Every structure is written in C-alpha cells, then in structure tokens.
Short mmCIF file of C-alpha atoms and ligand atoms in Angstrom, two decimals:
data_model
loop_
_atom_site.label_atom_id
_atom_site.label_comp_id
_atom_site.label_asym_id
_atom_site.label_seq_id
_atom_site.Cartn_x
_atom_site.Cartn_y
_atom_site.Cartn_z
CA MET C 911 -0.20 -0.10 0.46
CA THR C 912 1.33 3.62 -0.89
CA ALA C 913 1.36 5.36 2.43
CA PRO C 914 -1.78 8.24 2.57
CA ILE C 915 -2.08 11.32 0.92
CA VAL C 916 -3.34 14.70 1.92
CA LEU C 917 -4.29 17.69 -0.09
CA GLY C 918 -3.09 20.56 0.84
CA ILE C 919 -5.08 24.77 0.73
CA GLU C 920 -3.57 27.68 1.54
CA SER C 921 -5.01 30.94 1.84
CA SER C 922 -4.41 33.21 4.53
CA CYS C 923 -2.62 36.14 3.43
CA ASP C 924 -1.56 37.35 -0.46
CA GLU C 925 -0.74 33.43 -1.39
CA SER C 926 -2.59 30.57 -2.24
CA GLY C 927 -1.88 27.05 -2.52
CA ALA C 928 -2.90 23.37 -3.22
CA ALA C 929 -0.79 20.57 -2.58
CA LEU C 930 -0.67 17.46 -2.00
CA VAL C 931 2.33 15.37 -0.37
CA ARG C 932 2.61 11.55 1.30
CA ALA C 933 3.26 10.54 4.31
CA ASP C 934 6.48 9.34 3.45
CA ARG C 935 7.15 12.97 2.81
CA THR C 936 7.33 13.64 -0.94
CA ILE C 937 5.57 16.62 -2.57
CA VAL C 938 3.98 14.97 -5.03
CA ALA C 939 2.77 18.17 -6.78
CA GLN C 940 2.04 21.59 -6.03
CA ALA C 941 1.41 25.00 -6.74
CA ILE C 942 1.48 28.46 -5.47
CA ALA C 943 0.55 32.26 -6.65
CA SER C 944 1.45 35.03 -4.93
CA GLN C 945 -0.30 38.01 -5.20
CA ASP C 946 2.82 40.34 -4.83
CA GLU C 947 1.77 42.07 -7.68
CA ALA C 948 -2.16 43.39 -7.06
CA HIS C 949 -0.93 44.42 -3.85
CA ARG C 950 1.85 46.67 -5.04
CA PRO C 951 0.63 49.52 -6.14
CA PHE C 952 -0.33 49.91 -1.95
CA GLY C 953 2.81 49.14 -0.10
CA GLY C 954 1.15 46.19 1.62
CA VAL C 955 -1.92 43.34 1.06
CA VAL C 956 -4.73 44.80 0.96
CA PRO C 957 -7.25 42.15 2.90
CA GLU C 958 -10.52 42.48 0.02
CA ILE C 959 -8.24 42.10 -3.40
CA ALA C 960 -6.94 39.37 -1.40
CA ALA C 961 -9.83 37.32 -0.25
CA ARG C 962 -10.59 38.47 -4.49
CA ALA C 963 -8.10 36.86 -6.22
CA HIS C 964 -8.10 33.73 -3.73
CA VAL C 965 -11.67 32.97 -5.07
CA GLU C 966 -9.92 33.05 -8.42
CA VAL C 967 -7.25 30.91 -7.80
CA VAL C 968 -7.73 28.21 -5.24
CA GLY C 969 -10.40 26.17 -6.47
CA PRO C 970 -8.45 25.41 -10.21
CA MET C 971 -5.98 25.30 -7.91
CA VAL C 972 -6.30 21.82 -7.04
CA GLY C 973 -7.70 20.89 -9.87
CA ARG C 974 -4.51 21.59 -11.63
CA VAL C 975 -2.52 19.77 -8.32
CA LEU C 976 -3.94 17.27 -8.69
CA ASP C 977 -4.19 16.84 -12.64
CA ASP C 978 -0.39 17.07 -12.51
CA ALA C 979 -0.38 13.73 -9.84
CA GLY C 980 -2.41 12.66 -12.54
CA MET C 981 -5.23 11.87 -9.71
CA THR C 982 -8.51 11.94 -8.71
CA LEU C 983 -10.55 12.97 -4.97
CA ALA C 984 -10.54 9.65 -4.56
CA ASP C 985 -7.25 9.08 -4.40
CA VAL C 986 -6.88 11.72 -1.83
CA ASP C 987 -7.30 10.36 2.02
CA ALA C 988 -8.06 13.65 3.60
CA ILE C 989 -8.40 17.45 2.77
CA ALA C 990 -6.44 19.59 5.09
CA ALA C 991 -6.93 23.58 4.85
CA THR C 992 -5.47 26.90 6.62
CA ALA C 993 -8.74 27.97 9.15
CA GLY C 994 -7.02 30.17 10.79
CA PRO C 995 -4.96 32.32 11.89
CA GLY C 996 -4.88 35.49 8.92
CA LEU C 997 -7.37 37.46 7.03
CA ILE C 998 -10.59 35.92 7.99
CA GLY C 999 -11.90 36.52 3.86
CA GLY C 1000 -9.08 34.83 2.26
CA VAL C 1001 -9.12 32.14 5.12
CA MET C 1002 -12.53 31.63 4.40
CA VAL C 1003 -12.01 30.91 0.86
CA GLY C 1004 -9.50 28.26 1.35
CA LEU C 1005 -11.57 26.36 3.81
CA VAL C 1006 -14.74 26.43 2.28
CA THR C 1007 -13.80 25.53 -0.63
CA ALA C 1008 -11.86 22.22 1.39
CA LYS C 1009 -15.57 21.72 3.22
CA ALA C 1010 -17.22 21.58 -0.42
CA LEU C 1011 -14.72 19.30 -1.44
CA ALA C 1012 -14.20 16.91 1.27
CA MET C 1013 -18.06 16.65 1.43
CA ALA C 1014 -18.78 15.46 -2.33
CA SER C 1015 -15.55 13.60 -2.25
CA ASP C 1016 -16.15 11.70 1.19
CA ARG C 1017 -13.01 12.55 2.95
CA PRO C 1018 -12.25 14.13 6.46
CA LEU C 1019 -11.42 17.93 6.48
CA ILE C 1020 -8.82 19.08 8.79
CA ALA C 1021 -8.34 22.29 9.93
CA VAL C 1022 -5.12 23.74 10.41
CA ASN C 1023 -3.55 26.30 11.86
CA HIS C 1024 -1.23 28.64 9.52
CA LEU C 1025 1.10 28.63 12.54
CA GLU C 1026 1.23 25.40 13.37
CA GLY C 1027 2.06 24.59 9.12
CA HIS C 1028 5.09 26.85 9.61
CA ALA C 1029 5.31 25.20 13.58
CA LEU C 1030 5.94 21.65 11.53
CA SER C 1031 6.99 22.53 8.30
CA PRO C 1032 10.79 21.82 9.11
CA ARG C 1033 10.17 18.43 9.62
CA LEU C 1034 8.33 18.06 5.95
CA ALA C 1035 12.06 19.03 4.81
CA ASP C 1036 14.56 17.01 7.44
CA PRO C 1037 13.57 13.26 8.61
CA GLN C 1038 16.06 13.53 11.88
CA LEU C 1039 14.33 16.51 13.09
CA GLY C 1040 13.00 15.46 16.24
CA PHE C 1041 10.42 17.26 18.53
CA PRO C 1042 12.01 19.17 21.22
CA TYR C 1043 13.12 22.47 18.86
CA LEU C 1044 13.40 25.74 19.09
CA LEU C 1045 11.40 27.83 16.70
CA LEU C 1046 12.10 31.68 15.33
CA LEU C 1047 9.02 32.47 13.54
CA ALA C 1048 9.61 35.57 11.65
CA SER C 1049 7.08 36.78 8.45
CA GLY C 1050 5.50 39.62 7.93
CA GLY C 1051 2.79 38.16 9.82
CA HIS C 1052 4.10 36.94 12.42
CA CYS C 1053 7.16 37.20 14.45
CA GLN C 1054 6.87 34.56 17.59
CA ILE C 1055 9.71 31.88 19.37
CA LEU C 1056 8.06 28.62 20.43
CA GLU C 1057 9.28 26.12 22.35
CA VAL C 1058 8.49 23.12 19.45
CA ARG C 1059 7.50 19.70 21.78
CA GLY C 1060 5.16 18.12 19.33
CA VAL C 1061 2.37 17.82 17.50
CA GLY C 1062 -0.12 20.45 18.78
CA ASP C 1063 2.35 20.99 21.61
CA TYR C 1064 3.81 24.44 21.67
CA ARG C 1065 5.01 27.22 24.45
CA ARG C 1066 4.95 30.43 23.19
CA LEU C 1067 8.07 32.05 24.83
CA ALA C 1068 8.27 35.14 22.52
CA THR C 1069 5.85 37.19 20.27
CA THR C 1070 6.16 40.82 19.15
CA ILE C 1071 4.91 43.82 21.52
CA ASP C 1072 4.44 45.59 18.12
CA ASP C 1073 5.37 44.65 14.09
CA ALA C 1074 6.50 41.39 12.85
CA LEU C 1075 10.00 41.87 12.13
CA GLY C 1076 9.35 40.87 7.93
CA GLU C 1077 6.60 44.37 8.11
CA ALA C 1078 9.98 46.09 9.81
CA PHE C 1079 11.58 45.24 6.90
CA ASP C 1080 8.23 46.37 4.81
CA LYS C 1081 7.67 49.48 6.57
CA THR C 1082 11.79 49.93 5.84
CA ALA C 1083 11.53 49.13 1.98
CA LYS C 1084 8.26 51.59 2.05
CA ILE C 1085 10.03 54.86 3.71
CA LEU C 1086 13.36 54.26 1.24
CA GLY C 1087 11.05 53.66 -1.14
CA LEU C 1088 12.01 50.56 -2.56
CA GLY C 1089 9.26 48.70 -3.31
CA TYR C 1090 6.78 46.02 -1.70
CA PRO C 1091 7.33 43.15 -0.59
CA GLY C 1092 10.42 45.02 1.20
CA GLY C 1093 12.46 42.02 2.50
CA PRO C 1094 15.06 41.41 -0.19
CA ALA C 1095 14.95 44.92 -1.81
CA VAL C 1096 15.74 46.42 1.93
CA GLU C 1097 18.62 43.16 1.56
CA ARG C 1098 19.96 43.39 -1.58
CA LEU C 1099 20.45 47.13 -0.81
CA ALA C 1100 22.31 46.57 2.86
CA LYS C 1101 24.90 45.35 1.54
CA GLU C 1102 26.20 47.86 -0.58
CA GLY C 1103 26.13 50.28 2.65
CA ASP C 1104 27.57 50.67 6.74
CA PRO C 1105 26.21 49.16 9.21
CA ALA C 1106 27.37 51.66 12.07
CA ALA C 1107 26.31 54.83 9.83
CA VAL C 1108 23.21 55.62 11.62
CA PRO C 1109 22.96 54.89 15.08
CA LEU C 1110 19.39 53.20 14.97
CA PRO C 1111 17.45 51.90 18.91
CA ARG C 1112 17.37 48.35 19.62
CA PRO C 1113 14.27 48.09 20.73
CA LEU C 1114 13.76 45.69 24.11
CA LYS C 1115 17.74 44.22 23.97
CA GLY C 1116 18.06 42.65 26.52
CA ALA C 1117 15.31 42.73 28.22
CA LYS C 1118 14.25 39.56 30.50
CA GLU C 1119 11.36 38.49 28.67
CA PRO C 1120 11.97 36.98 25.20
CA HIS C 1121 9.57 39.36 23.69
CA PHE C 1122 10.28 42.01 20.14
CA SER C 1123 9.04 44.86 19.45
CA PHE C 1124 10.55 46.72 15.83
CA ALA C 1125 8.03 50.45 16.01
CA GLY C 1126 10.37 52.34 17.60
CA LEU C 1127 12.96 50.89 15.14
CA LYS C 1128 10.75 51.71 11.60
CA SER C 1129 10.19 55.24 13.99
CA ALA C 1130 13.71 55.81 13.75
CA VAL C 1131 14.54 54.84 10.23
CA LEU C 1132 12.10 57.39 9.15
CA ARG C 1133 12.90 60.33 10.91
CA ALA C 1134 17.29 59.35 9.90
CA HIS C 1135 15.21 59.38 6.12
CA GLU C 1136 14.05 62.63 7.46
CA THR C 1137 17.15 64.51 7.98
CA GLY C 1138 18.45 63.65 4.20
CA GLU C 1139 21.22 63.41 6.08
CA TYR C 1140 23.05 59.33 5.30
CA ALA C 1141 22.68 57.13 1.99
CA PRO C 1142 19.70 54.96 1.29
CA ALA C 1143 22.07 51.90 1.13
CA ASP C 1144 23.51 53.24 5.35
CA ILE C 1145 20.12 53.21 6.29
CA ALA C 1146 19.19 49.99 4.56
CA ALA C 1147 22.46 48.57 6.45
CA SER C 1148 21.79 50.40 9.49
CA PHE C 1149 18.47 49.18 10.19
CA GLN C 1150 19.06 45.20 8.80
CA GLN C 1151 21.84 45.57 11.50
CA ALA C 1152 19.62 46.72 14.59
CA ALA C 1153 16.78 44.41 13.30
CA LEU C 1154 18.79 41.40 13.26
CA ASP C 1155 21.17 42.70 16.92
CA CYS C 1156 17.29 42.70 18.11
CA VAL C 1157 16.40 39.13 17.15
CA ILE C 1158 20.38 37.47 18.10
CA ASP C 1159 19.15 38.79 21.61
CA ARG C 1160 15.75 38.18 21.68
CA THR C 1161 16.51 34.53 20.49
CA SER C 1162 20.27 33.36 22.88
CA ARG C 1163 17.35 34.85 26.00
CA ALA C 1164 14.61 32.13 24.24
CA LEU C 1165 17.03 29.56 24.41
CA GLN C 1166 17.94 30.26 27.80
CA ALA C 1167 14.16 29.87 29.30
CA ALA C 1168 13.57 26.74 27.00
CA ASN C 1169 14.10 23.16 28.18
CA GLY C 1170 16.20 19.92 26.39
CA MET C 1171 15.99 21.95 22.75
CA THR C 1172 17.62 19.26 20.45
CA ALA C 1173 17.71 21.81 16.89
CA LEU C 1174 17.54 25.45 16.73
CA VAL C 1175 14.60 26.37 13.68
CA VAL C 1176 13.98 29.47 11.44
CA ALA C 1177 10.58 28.81 9.55
CA GLY C 1178 8.07 32.18 7.68
CA GLY C 1179 9.65 34.46 4.79
CA VAL C 1180 12.42 36.46 7.04
CA ALA C 1181 14.20 32.81 6.98
CA ALA C 1182 15.49 34.31 3.31
CA ASN C 1183 17.84 36.62 4.00
CA ALA C 1184 21.17 35.09 4.22
CA ALA C 1185 22.26 37.82 7.30
CA LEU C 1186 20.15 35.80 9.98
CA ARG C 1187 20.89 32.68 9.01
CA GLY C 1188 24.28 33.34 9.62
CA ALA C 1189 23.47 34.48 12.84
CA LEU C 1190 21.86 32.52 13.80
CA GLN C 1191 23.78 29.20 12.80
CA THR C 1192 26.64 31.06 14.70
CA MET C 1193 24.38 30.76 17.40
CA ALA C 1194 23.59 27.22 17.33
CA VAL C 1195 27.14 25.89 16.84
CA ASP C 1196 28.09 28.68 20.32
CA HIS C 1197 25.04 26.23 21.77
CA GLY C 1198 25.79 22.88 19.98
CA LEU C 1199 22.76 22.77 18.69
CA ARG C 1200 21.76 21.97 15.14
CA PHE C 1201 20.06 24.39 13.01
CA VAL C 1202 17.70 24.51 10.62
CA ALA C 1203 16.50 26.36 8.32
CA PRO C 1204 14.18 25.21 5.62
CA PRO C 1205 14.04 25.22 2.06
CA MET C 1206 12.79 28.62 0.58
CA ALA C 1207 9.68 27.76 -1.01
CA LEU C 1208 8.64 25.96 2.73
CA CYS C 1209 9.47 28.65 4.86
CA THR C 1210 7.40 30.84 2.62
CA ASP C 1211 3.24 30.80 2.64
CA ASN C 1212 2.44 27.43 1.02
CA ALA C 1213 0.22 24.35 0.71
CA ALA C 1214 2.88 21.82 1.49
CA MET C 1215 3.13 22.57 4.70
CA ILE C 1216 -0.46 22.55 5.25
CA ALA C 1217 -0.53 19.64 4.50
CA TRP C 1218 1.55 17.80 5.60
CA ALA C 1219 0.07 19.37 9.13
CA GLY C 1220 -2.54 17.31 8.25
CA GLN C 1221 -0.39 14.55 7.85
CA GLU C 1222 1.19 14.92 11.06
CA ARG C 1223 -1.93 15.65 12.77
CA ILE C 1224 -3.62 12.11 11.90
CA ALA C 1225 -0.43 10.05 12.91
CA ALA C 1226 -0.93 12.00 16.21
CA GLY C 1227 -4.13 10.63 16.36
CA LEU C 1228 -5.67 14.01 16.69
CA VAL C 1229 -7.83 13.69 13.66
CA GLU C 1230 -11.21 11.49 14.64
CA PRO C 1231 -11.85 9.49 11.42
CA GLY C 1232 -14.68 11.12 10.11
CA GLY C 1233 -12.32 14.77 10.09
CA ASP C 1234 -13.28 17.94 11.68
CA PRO C 1235 -16.47 18.88 11.86
CA LEU C 1236 -17.62 20.67 8.42
CA ASP C 1237 -18.95 23.80 10.22
CA PHE C 1238 -15.70 24.74 11.37
CA VAL C 1239 -15.26 28.30 12.08
CA ALA C 1240 -12.61 30.19 10.40
CA ARG C 1241 -10.91 31.84 12.75
CA PRO C 1242 -8.93 35.28 12.40
CA ARG C 1243 -6.81 34.46 15.98
CA TRP C 1244 -5.99 31.18 17.18
CA PRO C 1245 -2.83 31.31 19.26
CA LEU C 1246 -0.25 27.62 19.47
CA ASP C 1247 -0.31 28.44 22.63
CA PRO C 1248 -3.64 29.37 24.87
CA ASP C 1249 -2.20 29.93 27.45
CA ALA C 1250 0.75 31.89 26.66
CA GLU C 1251 0.60 35.03 28.76
CA PRO C 1252 0.05 38.05 26.84
CA ALA C 1253 3.43 40.48 26.04
CA ARG C 1254 3.14 43.32 28.43
CA GLY C 1255 2.57 46.01 25.46
CA ALA C 1256 1.22 43.63 22.88
CA GLY C 1257 -1.26 45.55 20.18
CA VAL C 1258 -3.09 43.05 17.61
CA LYS C 1259 -1.12 40.41 16.56
CA ALA C 1260 -1.24 37.05 17.95
O1 KG4 T 2610 6.17 34.32 4.75
P1 KG4 T 2610 5.65 34.69 4.20
O2 KG4 T 2610 5.95 35.51 2.66
O3 KG4 T 2610 4.46 35.38 4.26
C1 KG4 T 2610 3.91 35.54 4.90
O4 KG4 T 2610 3.45 37.34 6.12
O5 KG4 T 2610 2.97 35.14 5.69
O6 KG4 T 2610 6.81 36.55 4.42
C2 KG4 T 2610 6.96 37.27 3.40
C3 KG4 T 2610 7.34 38.36 4.82
C4 KG4 T 2610 7.50 39.65 3.85
O7 KG4 T 2610 7.64 40.33 4.98
C5 KG4 T 2610 9.38 39.80 3.69
O8 KG4 T 2610 9.51 41.16 3.34
C6 KG4 T 2610 9.77 38.87 4.42
O9 KG4 T 2610 9.07 38.30 4.75
N1 KG4 T 2610 11.33 39.34 3.85
C7 KG4 T 2610 12.04 38.91 3.43
C8 KG4 T 2610 12.51 39.00 2.93
N2 KG4 T 2610 12.64 37.94 2.18
C9 KG4 T 2610 10.89 38.14 2.43
N3 KG4 T 2610 12.90 39.74 5.12
C10 KG4 T 2610 13.93 39.90 4.93
N4 KG4 T 2610 15.28 39.80 4.23
C11 KG4 T 2610 15.18 39.13 3.43
N5 KG4 T 2610 15.71 38.68 2.29
ZN1 ZN T 2611 2.56 32.10 6.95
#
C-alpha cells in the first residue's frame, strides 16, 4: 500500500496554494500563486483584494495539482486547509473550498492552524528533526519564538508587542521607496551600505522576557531618512543590523528559557535573509545545537506545509476518523499556545 496522501490548501494571506503530500514526505504536486503584483501599488496586503484573488485561483489550482499528479479526489485520504489565523476573507475561501471538496468526496476535513503549518514544515524537509526544537517564526505577519514539543504541543516563549520582523523590513523599504515586498530589496541595498553609519535603537534588547518590538526602530528609520543626511544604503544596512541584533539577543534569551532543545530552527519569509541565517547558525553552533532552515519554498506561505501538518495530525492521532466538523469556523486569531501570557503592551498580533 502506498503512504496516505493529503491535499493541502493555503489562503491566509497573499499566497494561494494547493499541494499533495504523502505521509512518506513526498510532495507529489504543488502550486503557488503570489499576489504581489495586485498589492504592490498599495505597499502592503489589502485584505479585500486578497480574498477576491483567492476566490479566482484556489479552485482551479486544486484541479491543477490533482491533474499534475494524475489523481482524482478519490486518491486523496484527507483534505487539510488553513482555518486561521490570518486575513479572515482569504481563510474563509480556502476553508470553504476544502469543506466542499471533503463533502463531495466523502473525505475527512482537517482544519489546520497556519502557525502549526510553519512550525512543523521543517520536519517535512528534514526527517532527522525530532522534538523538541526551538523555532523562530518570522514573517510579514508573525514574529514568535516557540518551543515545539510535539504535534499540537507548543509553548510560546516570545511574540512581538507591535510589528512583525518582516513588517519592519517592508516598512523600511516603503520609507526608502524600494517597493513591496520589501525584505529582499532592503537586504540587497544593505550590502552596499555601512551598518554602523546610522545610530538606531535596539528595542527590548537585554529585556528579561524574550519578546520583540520593532515599531520604535521603524520610526527611527523614518526620522533618519527625513534628515536627508544619510544614504539609503547606509540606512538599509543600519536598519538590518539593528533588527538582527534584536533578533539574536531575543532568541538567545529564549534559548536560556527553553529546556532540552535538540535544534534551532527558523521558518517564515524572513528566513530568506542570508545575514539572519548566518547569525542564527553561529548561535546554534555556540549552543551545541543543530541549525535547521527549511528550503525557502517551505519557509514562505505554501500549501505543502498545510498538507504536512495534516499528515502530522493524523499520525499523532489528533484527527477523528470522520475529520474535523464541517461547520468548523474560520478563526482570524488562533494562538498555538493558548496558555501563553500576553506580552506587555501587546497590540493586535496573535
Ligand atoms: O512568510 P511570508 O511569505 O508571508 C507572511 O508574511 O506570512 O513572509 C513574507 C515576509 C515579508 O515581510 C518579506 O519582506 C519578508 O518576509 N522577507 C524578507 C526577505 N525575504 C522575504 N525579509 C528580510 N530579508 C529577506 N531576504
Ligand atoms: Zn505565514
């Protein structure tokens, strides 16, 4: 018998995705559609535009990955979709699609927490990665440090009290007129600048709790830019240095608070940043830990990680034989660790 296969659907932000993933970690087929072009004129993701784009793309995309794999829904064992957290209009599109497919094919629905998708994606790429591991999850929407103890078992050690790290890169790019998404553009320009040229703050550096804050850094970047005294490349380099100083300080603080970690893992779109990867790798070596950074296609939002989270939930016995209820309600907020204390001063971020 071949390993069970799960169809995954992702639509929580500005990427629509569908993927077929086997329990033996084979990604049988996958598709991803980015909406960068649609949101670029606005310098950030516009929820209504995102939801409409998912409506157009998600259904046909599921058909395409099944065609690519030479399969029909009858060959699929379960249908997993992101059910939150995220932009609610988009989440509803993917979840409703999955419910309809589950109902039509009499297959179980698996309602996946998008953050669990990110948290377990490193195990799709790396069969050697066992629990527990420390995960830095840094994207445009999330900035957390989690102890990943097992499937469905997470302890959040840190979150951001204002902006996510990717958001800080995107806002810096906007200030410097570099376009959207900003992270890659800031990283590129930073290579030409002096990271010590602009004096910038390191918010929360040295604080006891390992939480993050980037709003003050972003404001300082804006003020520095408005003086007209600094070259954009120097601002980009100084911003990146300040942001990474914060991340390294906060992550090493979290490592002190964690117990028995087997690896240091980074996921989320900001994991594309080579300077960040390098600094984390050094930290891992210093602590005698393995460093794991999944391939970029698995770090940014994608459906393979959602299908894989479905596989992990099945294997862990967390999915009822009939699947999750078809009236499962999409959740704009859905913390992985419901017992985590709110960070002091925390705003709207989950
Ligand atoms: O995970 P992702 O694709 O989408 C979500 O936000 O969920 O992450 C996108 C974020 C954006 O903020 C983008 O600017 C940032 O990741 N990013 C980077 C780099 N590549 C992408 N930030 C810093 N350096 C990069 N090379
Ligand atoms: Zn994400």
